[in-house]
Short mmCIF file of C-alpha atoms and ligand atoms in Angstrom, two decimals:
data_model
loop_
_atom_site.label_atom_id
_atom_site.label_comp_id
_atom_site.label_asym_id
_atom_site.label_seq_id
_atom_site.Cartn_x
_atom_site.Cartn_y
_atom_site.Cartn_z
CA UNK A 1 267.30 281.16 -5.91
CA UNK A 2 264.58 279.43 -7.90
CA UNK A 3 261.32 281.33 -8.16
CA UNK A 4 257.91 279.88 -8.96
CA UNK A 5 255.97 282.53 -10.88
CA UNK A 6 252.28 282.87 -11.72
CA UNK A 7 250.45 285.19 -14.11
CA UNK A 8 246.69 285.21 -14.63
CA UNK A 9 246.30 288.84 -15.64
CA UNK A 10 244.24 288.28 -18.79
CA UNK A 11 243.50 285.21 -20.91
CA UNK A 12 246.55 283.03 -20.31
CA UNK A 13 246.88 280.82 -17.25
CA UNK A 14 250.63 280.83 -16.78
CA UNK A 15 253.23 279.47 -14.40
CA UNK A 16 257.01 279.16 -14.65
CA UNK A 17 260.14 278.34 -12.71
CA UNK A 18 263.12 280.65 -13.22
CA UNK A 19 266.51 281.11 -11.66
CA UNK A 20 267.81 284.62 -12.18
CA UNK A 21 267.23 285.28 -15.89
CA UNK A 22 267.28 281.56 -16.74
CA UNK A 23 263.97 279.94 -17.60
CA UNK A 24 263.74 276.41 -16.24
CA UNK A 25 260.10 275.92 -17.25
CA UNK A 26 257.37 278.05 -18.77
CA UNK A 27 253.86 276.61 -18.93
CA UNK A 28 250.93 278.31 -20.53
CA UNK A 29 247.31 277.43 -20.93
CA UNK A 30 245.80 279.77 -23.47
CA UNK A 31 242.12 280.66 -23.32
CA UNK A 32 242.10 282.26 -26.75
CA UNK A 33 239.71 279.70 -28.22
CA UNK A 34 237.31 280.28 -25.35
CA UNK A 35 237.13 284.03 -25.95
CA UNK A 36 237.29 284.04 -29.73
CA UNK A 37 233.50 283.97 -30.25
CA UNK A 38 233.19 287.12 -28.09
CA UNK A 39 235.76 289.14 -30.01
CA UNK A 40 237.64 289.90 -26.77
CA UNK A 41 238.19 288.62 -23.25
CA UNK A 42 234.94 287.68 -21.48
CA UNK A 43 235.80 288.27 -17.78
CA UNK A 44 233.56 285.66 -16.12
CA UNK A 45 234.76 282.97 -18.52
CA UNK A 46 238.39 283.97 -17.94
CA UNK A 47 238.01 283.72 -14.18
CA UNK A 48 236.43 280.27 -14.35
CA UNK A 49 238.99 278.94 -16.82
CA UNK A 50 241.86 280.24 -14.64
CA UNK A 51 240.31 278.55 -11.61
CA UNK A 52 239.95 275.27 -13.46
CA UNK A 53 243.50 275.25 -14.81
CA UNK A 54 245.79 277.02 -12.40
CA UNK A 55 246.67 274.07 -10.15
CA UNK A 56 247.55 271.82 -13.09
CA UNK A 57 249.57 274.58 -14.75
CA UNK A 58 251.56 275.24 -11.57
CA UNK A 59 252.20 271.49 -11.12
CA UNK A 60 253.45 271.18 -14.68
CA UNK A 61 255.75 274.18 -14.21
CA UNK A 62 257.22 272.51 -11.11
CA UNK A 63 257.52 269.12 -12.85
CA UNK A 64 259.45 270.65 -15.73
CA UNK A 65 261.32 273.22 -13.67
CA UNK A 66 262.56 271.24 -10.70
CA UNK A 67 261.87 267.63 -11.75
CA UNK A 68 258.81 265.41 -12.03
CA UNK A 69 257.96 262.27 -10.05
CA UNK A 70 258.31 263.93 -6.66
CA UNK A 71 255.81 265.22 -4.17
CA UNK A 72 254.77 268.83 -4.31
CA UNK A 73 256.38 269.33 -0.88
CA UNK A 74 259.74 268.10 -2.23
CA UNK A 75 259.39 270.25 -5.33
CA UNK A 76 258.49 273.35 -3.33
CA UNK A 77 261.50 272.64 -1.13
CA UNK A 78 263.67 273.78 -4.04
CA UNK A 79 261.71 276.98 -4.54
CA UNK A 80 262.89 280.12 -2.75
CA UNK A 81 259.89 282.39 -3.35
CA UNK A 82 256.53 282.57 -5.08
CA UNK A 83 256.05 285.47 -7.49
CA UNK A 84 252.71 286.63 -8.79
CA UNK A 85 251.38 289.34 -11.07
CA UNK A 86 249.60 291.82 -8.88
CA UNK A 87 248.43 294.13 -11.68
CA UNK A 88 247.60 295.76 -13.94
CA UNK A 89 245.13 293.38 -15.53
CA UNK A 90 241.62 292.06 -15.33
CA UNK A 91 240.75 292.09 -11.61
CA UNK A 92 238.70 288.87 -11.53
CA UNK A 93 241.46 287.06 -13.41
CA UNK A 94 244.33 288.47 -11.33
CA UNK A 95 242.58 287.35 -8.15
CA UNK A 96 242.87 283.70 -9.15
CA UNK A 97 246.66 283.83 -9.46
CA UNK A 98 247.03 285.91 -6.32
CA UNK A 99 244.94 283.49 -4.29
CA UNK A 100 246.95 280.53 -5.60
CA UNK A 101 250.26 282.25 -4.83
CA UNK A 102 249.13 283.10 -1.33
CA UNK A 103 248.00 279.56 -0.62
CA UNK A 104 251.28 278.11 -1.93
CA UNK A 105 253.31 280.62 0.08
CA UNK A 106 251.40 279.85 3.25
CA UNK A 107 251.39 276.09 2.78
CA UNK A 108 255.10 275.84 2.03
CA UNK A 109 256.29 278.83 4.08
CA UNK A 110 257.70 280.81 1.17
CA UNK A 111 257.98 284.56 0.77
CA UNK A 112 255.78 286.22 -1.87
CA UNK A 113 256.96 288.68 -4.50
CA UNK A 114 254.35 290.93 -6.14
CA UNK A 115 255.21 291.86 -9.71
CA UNK A 116 253.91 294.53 -12.03
CA UNK A 117 252.83 292.90 -15.27
CA UNK A 118 254.45 295.67 -17.32
CA UNK A 119 257.81 295.19 -15.62
CA UNK A 120 257.42 291.56 -16.68
CA UNK A 121 256.99 292.54 -20.34
CA UNK A 122 260.13 294.69 -20.13
CA UNK A 123 262.18 291.95 -18.46
CA UNK A 124 261.04 289.41 -21.06
CA UNK A 125 263.68 291.03 -23.30
CA UNK A 126 266.44 289.85 -20.98
CA UNK A 127 265.37 286.21 -20.62
CA UNK A 128 267.86 283.37 -21.00
CA UNK A 129 267.28 279.75 -21.83
CA UNK A 130 268.06 276.92 -19.42
CA UNK A 131 271.75 277.13 -20.35
CA UNK A 132 272.02 280.83 -19.66
CA UNK A 133 272.03 281.95 -23.32
CA UNK A 134 272.11 284.66 -24.56
CA UNK A 135 274.46 285.86 -21.87
CA UNK A 136 274.67 289.60 -22.41
CA UNK A 137 274.92 291.52 -19.12
CA UNK A 138 272.17 293.88 -18.00
CA UNK A 139 273.47 297.39 -18.45
CA UNK A 140 271.08 300.07 -17.37
CA UNK A 141 269.67 302.48 -18.44
CA UNK A 142 267.37 301.23 -21.20
CA UNK A 143 264.52 302.82 -23.06
CA UNK A 144 261.67 300.33 -22.81
CA UNK A 145 258.59 300.13 -25.00
CA UNK A 146 255.65 297.91 -24.09
CA UNK A 147 253.26 297.18 -26.93
CA UNK A 148 250.49 294.85 -25.86
CA UNK A 149 246.73 294.48 -25.94
CA UNK A 150 246.34 296.62 -22.86
CA UNK A 151 249.33 298.95 -22.97
CA UNK A 152 251.46 301.19 -25.12
CA UNK A 153 254.09 302.67 -22.87
CA UNK A 154 257.51 304.22 -23.24
CA UNK A 155 259.53 303.76 -20.10
CA UNK A 156 262.98 304.88 -19.04
CA UNK A 157 264.43 301.99 -17.05
CA UNK A 158 267.07 303.80 -15.02
CA UNK A 159 268.04 300.86 -12.90
CA UNK A 160 266.70 297.45 -11.91
CA UNK A 161 263.81 298.89 -9.94
CA UNK A 162 263.74 302.45 -11.13
CA UNK A 163 261.29 303.21 -13.91
CA UNK A 164 259.82 306.36 -15.28
CA UNK A 165 256.94 306.30 -17.74
CA UNK A 166 257.71 308.96 -20.34
CA UNK A 167 254.92 308.30 -22.81
CA UNK A 168 251.72 306.31 -22.96
CA UNK A 169 248.53 306.00 -24.91
CA UNK A 170 245.72 308.41 -24.21
CA UNK A 171 243.09 305.92 -25.31
CA UNK A 172 243.49 302.54 -27.02
CA UNK A 173 246.65 300.45 -26.86
CA UNK A 174 248.41 299.46 -30.09
CA UNK A 175 247.30 295.82 -29.84
CA UNK A 176 243.80 296.86 -28.91
CA UNK A 177 243.62 299.05 -32.04
CA UNK A 178 244.66 296.06 -34.18
CA UNK A 179 242.13 293.85 -32.38
CA UNK A 180 239.32 296.36 -32.94
CA UNK A 181 240.08 296.81 -36.62
CA UNK A 182 240.09 293.03 -37.10
CA UNK A 183 236.82 292.68 -35.19
CA UNK A 184 235.22 295.37 -37.32
CA UNK A 185 236.15 293.37 -40.40
CA UNK A 186 234.69 290.22 -38.87
CA UNK A 187 238.05 288.54 -38.31
CA UNK A 188 237.73 287.54 -34.67
CA UNK A 189 240.16 287.77 -31.78
CA UNK A 190 243.06 288.38 -31.42
CA UNK A 191 243.43 290.61 -34.45
CA UNK A 192 247.20 291.17 -34.51
CA UNK A 193 248.29 287.82 -36.00
CA UNK A 194 245.51 287.81 -38.65
CA UNK A 195 246.39 291.34 -39.73
CA UNK A 196 250.06 290.37 -39.89
CA UNK A 197 249.26 287.55 -42.33
CA UNK A 198 247.04 289.75 -44.51
CA UNK A 199 249.58 292.59 -44.55
CA UNK A 200 252.35 290.12 -45.45
CA UNK A 201 250.25 288.88 -48.36
CA UNK A 202 250.27 292.34 -49.98
CA UNK A 203 253.85 293.24 -49.12
CA UNK A 204 252.85 295.76 -46.41
CA UNK A 205 251.54 298.25 -48.89
CA UNK A 206 249.96 301.41 -47.56
CA UNK A 207 247.38 302.28 -50.20
CA UNK A 208 244.97 304.12 -47.94
CA UNK A 209 247.30 306.27 -45.84
CA UNK A 210 245.04 306.33 -42.79
CA UNK A 211 245.77 309.11 -40.28
CA UNK A 212 248.81 308.76 -38.02
CA UNK A 213 247.51 310.18 -34.78
CA UNK A 214 249.82 312.37 -32.68
CA UNK A 215 252.64 311.78 -35.12
CA UNK A 216 253.64 315.39 -35.21
CA UNK A 217 252.81 316.19 -31.62
CA UNK A 218 255.96 317.01 -29.76
CA UNK A 219 255.25 314.87 -26.74
CA UNK A 220 255.63 311.13 -26.35
CA UNK A 221 251.91 310.30 -25.99
CA UNK A 222 250.18 307.86 -28.28
CA UNK A 223 246.55 307.86 -29.39
CA UNK A 224 244.90 305.29 -31.61
CA UNK A 225 241.19 306.00 -31.23
CA UNK A 226 241.17 308.63 -34.01
CA UNK A 227 242.71 306.11 -36.39
CA UNK A 228 240.12 303.53 -35.36
CA UNK A 229 237.29 306.01 -36.00
CA UNK A 230 238.72 307.06 -39.37
CA UNK A 231 238.97 303.38 -40.35
CA UNK A 232 235.43 302.71 -39.14
CA UNK A 233 233.90 305.49 -41.27
CA UNK A 234 236.02 304.55 -44.26
CA UNK A 235 234.82 300.95 -44.38
CA UNK A 236 231.27 301.62 -43.14
CA UNK A 237 230.00 302.75 -46.51
CA UNK A 238 231.71 299.98 -48.46
CA UNK A 239 229.59 297.17 -49.88
CA UNK A 240 230.48 293.81 -48.33
CA UNK A 241 231.95 292.41 -51.54
CA UNK A 242 234.29 295.35 -51.92
CA UNK A 243 235.29 295.19 -48.29
CA UNK A 244 236.25 291.57 -48.76
CA UNK A 245 238.15 292.22 -51.92
CA UNK A 246 240.11 295.06 -50.36
CA UNK A 247 240.54 293.40 -46.97
CA UNK A 248 244.30 292.75 -47.13
CA UNK A 249 245.06 296.27 -48.35
CA UNK A 250 242.74 297.90 -45.82
CA UNK A 251 244.34 296.09 -42.93
CA UNK A 252 247.86 296.43 -44.25
CA UNK A 253 247.32 300.20 -44.37
CA UNK A 254 245.87 300.15 -40.88
CA UNK A 255 248.86 298.21 -39.58
CA UNK A 256 251.28 300.62 -41.26
CA UNK A 257 249.56 303.57 -39.56
CA UNK A 258 249.90 301.93 -36.12
CA UNK A 259 253.50 300.85 -36.67
CA UNK A 260 254.63 304.20 -38.08
CA UNK A 261 253.44 305.91 -34.92
CA UNK A 262 255.22 303.34 -32.71
CA UNK A 263 258.50 303.77 -34.57
CA UNK A 264 258.39 307.56 -34.77
CA UNK A 265 257.55 308.02 -31.10
CA UNK A 266 260.28 305.60 -30.08
CA UNK A 267 262.73 307.49 -32.27
CA UNK A 268 261.70 310.74 -30.61
CA UNK A 269 262.11 309.18 -27.17
CA UNK A 270 265.58 307.85 -28.05
CA UNK A 271 266.70 311.24 -29.26
CA UNK A 272 265.26 313.07 -26.27
CA UNK A 273 266.62 310.71 -23.65
CA UNK A 274 269.88 309.99 -25.49
CA UNK A 275 269.59 306.39 -24.32
CA UNK A 276 271.59 303.88 -26.31
CA UNK A 277 269.73 300.66 -25.46
CA UNK A 278 266.19 299.85 -26.46
CA UNK A 279 264.07 296.95 -25.19
CA UNK A 280 260.68 296.24 -26.77
CA UNK A 281 258.26 293.79 -25.14
CA UNK A 282 254.59 292.81 -25.36
CA UNK A 283 252.30 290.79 -27.62
CA UNK A 284 252.53 293.11 -30.63
CA UNK A 285 256.31 292.65 -30.94
CA UNK A 286 255.59 289.10 -32.11
CA UNK A 287 255.00 290.82 -35.44
CA UNK A 288 257.93 290.17 -37.77
CA UNK A 289 257.34 293.26 -39.85
CA UNK A 290 257.37 295.48 -36.75
CA UNK A 291 260.59 293.77 -35.64
CA UNK A 292 262.14 294.71 -38.98
CA UNK A 293 261.11 298.33 -38.49
CA UNK A 294 262.68 298.36 -35.03
CA UNK A 295 265.90 296.81 -36.34
CA UNK A 296 266.06 299.54 -38.99
CA UNK A 297 265.46 302.18 -36.35
CA UNK A 298 268.16 300.75 -34.08
CA UNK A 299 270.68 300.76 -36.94
CA UNK A 300 269.77 304.27 -37.90
CA UNK A 301 270.00 305.63 -34.35
CA UNK A 302 273.01 303.50 -33.41
CA UNK A 303 271.39 301.82 -30.41
CA UNK A 304 271.44 298.26 -29.05
CA UNK A 305 268.12 296.51 -29.47
CA UNK A 306 266.57 293.77 -27.32
CA UNK A 307 263.48 291.70 -28.13
CA UNK A 308 262.00 288.78 -26.21
CA UNK A 309 262.01 285.29 -27.69
CA UNK A 310 258.87 284.99 -29.77
CA UNK A 311 257.42 282.61 -27.17
CA UNK A 312 257.75 285.34 -24.54
CA UNK A 313 256.11 288.20 -26.43
CA UNK A 314 252.61 287.40 -25.21
CA UNK A 315 251.63 286.98 -21.60
CA UNK A 316 253.66 284.37 -19.72
CA UNK A 317 254.90 283.73 -16.21
CA UNK A 318 258.63 283.39 -17.02
CA UNK A 319 258.87 287.15 -17.52
CA UNK A 320 257.16 287.68 -14.16
CA UNK A 321 259.71 285.37 -12.53
CA UNK A 322 262.64 287.25 -14.08
CA UNK A 323 261.31 290.61 -12.89
CA UNK A 324 260.68 289.00 -9.48
CA UNK A 325 264.35 287.98 -9.32
CA UNK A 326 265.31 291.67 -9.39
CA UNK A 327 262.81 292.48 -6.67
CA UNK A 328 264.20 289.61 -4.59
CA UNK A 329 267.77 290.86 -5.00
CA UNK A 330 266.58 294.10 -3.43
CA UNK A 331 264.65 292.23 -0.72
CA UNK A 332 261.34 293.48 -2.02
CA UNK A 333 259.15 290.73 -0.60
CA UNK A 334 255.55 291.22 0.36
CA UNK A 335 255.53 291.29 4.12
CA UNK A 336 251.76 291.33 4.43
CA UNK A 337 250.27 288.81 2.00
CA UNK A 338 246.80 290.12 2.87
CA UNK A 339 247.79 293.29 1.01
CA UNK A 340 247.89 291.25 -2.18
CA UNK A 341 244.11 291.07 -2.06
CA UNK A 342 243.72 294.72 -2.67
CA UNK A 343 245.02 294.38 -6.22
CA UNK A 344 246.12 297.98 -6.67
CA UNK A 345 247.36 299.19 -10.01
CA UNK A 346 250.99 299.09 -9.06
CA UNK A 347 253.22 301.89 -10.11
CA UNK A 348 255.99 300.58 -12.33
O1 KG4 B 401 251.06 290.99 -24.29
P1 KG4 B 401 249.78 290.37 -24.73
O2 KG4 B 401 249.74 288.91 -24.98
O3 KG4 B 401 248.65 290.66 -23.71
C1 KG4 B 401 248.49 291.85 -23.01
O4 KG4 B 401 249.15 292.03 -21.96
O5 KG4 B 401 247.70 292.67 -23.52
O6 KG4 B 401 249.33 291.16 -26.04
C2 KG4 B 401 248.20 290.80 -26.76
C3 KG4 B 401 248.12 291.69 -27.99
C4 KG4 B 401 246.81 291.55 -28.74
O7 KG4 B 401 246.29 292.84 -28.99
C5 KG4 B 401 247.23 290.87 -30.04
O8 KG4 B 401 246.42 291.21 -31.15
C6 KG4 B 401 248.64 291.36 -30.21
O9 KG4 B 401 249.17 291.36 -28.90
N1 KG4 B 401 249.43 290.47 -31.08
C7 KG4 B 401 249.97 290.86 -32.25
C8 KG4 B 401 250.58 289.71 -32.82
N2 KG4 B 401 250.40 288.67 -31.97
C9 KG4 B 401 249.70 289.16 -30.90
N3 KG4 B 401 249.97 292.05 -32.88
C10 KG4 B 401 250.60 292.12 -34.06
N4 KG4 B 401 251.19 291.08 -34.68
C11 KG4 B 401 251.21 289.86 -34.10
N5 KG4 B 401 251.80 288.83 -34.71
ZN1 ZN B 402 250.66 291.44 -21.11
#
């Protein structure tokens, strides 16, 4: 069954057509440039931009996914269900996708599938291209880690629809910490890619050894606000010229602190759960240096490791479609589309 998927949870207007784990189209309109001057997502602007773009993005996803040059009715005839991100995310942004999905479902008499955005990030690791490659089978259980701008979560994925969150951040998410450090240094939004370039330029040195919060705590919680505060006070007293001169080293050290915590907590979770498969999704896993650390960890712990294609690390609708395929296989359709309006923070 082909699924048309929509995600408008943050600053990407996204739609895709998938069939099982195969991605037939994946269209994205990024609002990053719109939000850059604000140093983060500006909700009212995000809502308006989603509203302006969503119809065109959906049409393009259908054109590429089921074939262009045909009426929308013909195209929707090939679609078995409409999937949409229900949460978590920015409420005013989510509403735009939900409304669009509902209208499409009603107009073309299709069932709706409501998807948790975080499940989408986890399933991004299992995506296949149009030809069904890579074709490894899904073999549960997995340990999942989501590292994005909004979330840092360790999840035991027991089965297709059975998740258990075993560790999460108590304050900032990993990506959010990177974004805040970059903003503090006047580098704009999003911070992750800029910090990656600066850290690369100094060979990922860790001259400043900023604190690694919760590193020695025995539980699987994360916390990044203490690191952010330590960084803030460290650079606050620095004259501007010195700050500039030391910029790459400061941010490289900051990045190392964040990544060390991610790796150590994942290692602890692997050892505790004795799981032998690890899937890491979310915007921050675009980072090549972090990918190297995870590869090292996987070798060391003897576990299989799954990453998304780089194009699927950030928010996208293909991952929502793939997660929706699992829900569909278990007949988890939304029977009351009005319930979609309530935008609850879905449990994973
Ligand atoms: O998954 P995502 O696109 O959106 C959320 O669901 O939050 O993640 C966005 C986050 C931002 O914090 C951004 O700075 C971070 O992912 N990010 C990166 C890189 N590219 C994006 N962090 C580190 N290195 C990168 N190359
Ligand atoms: Zn996301």
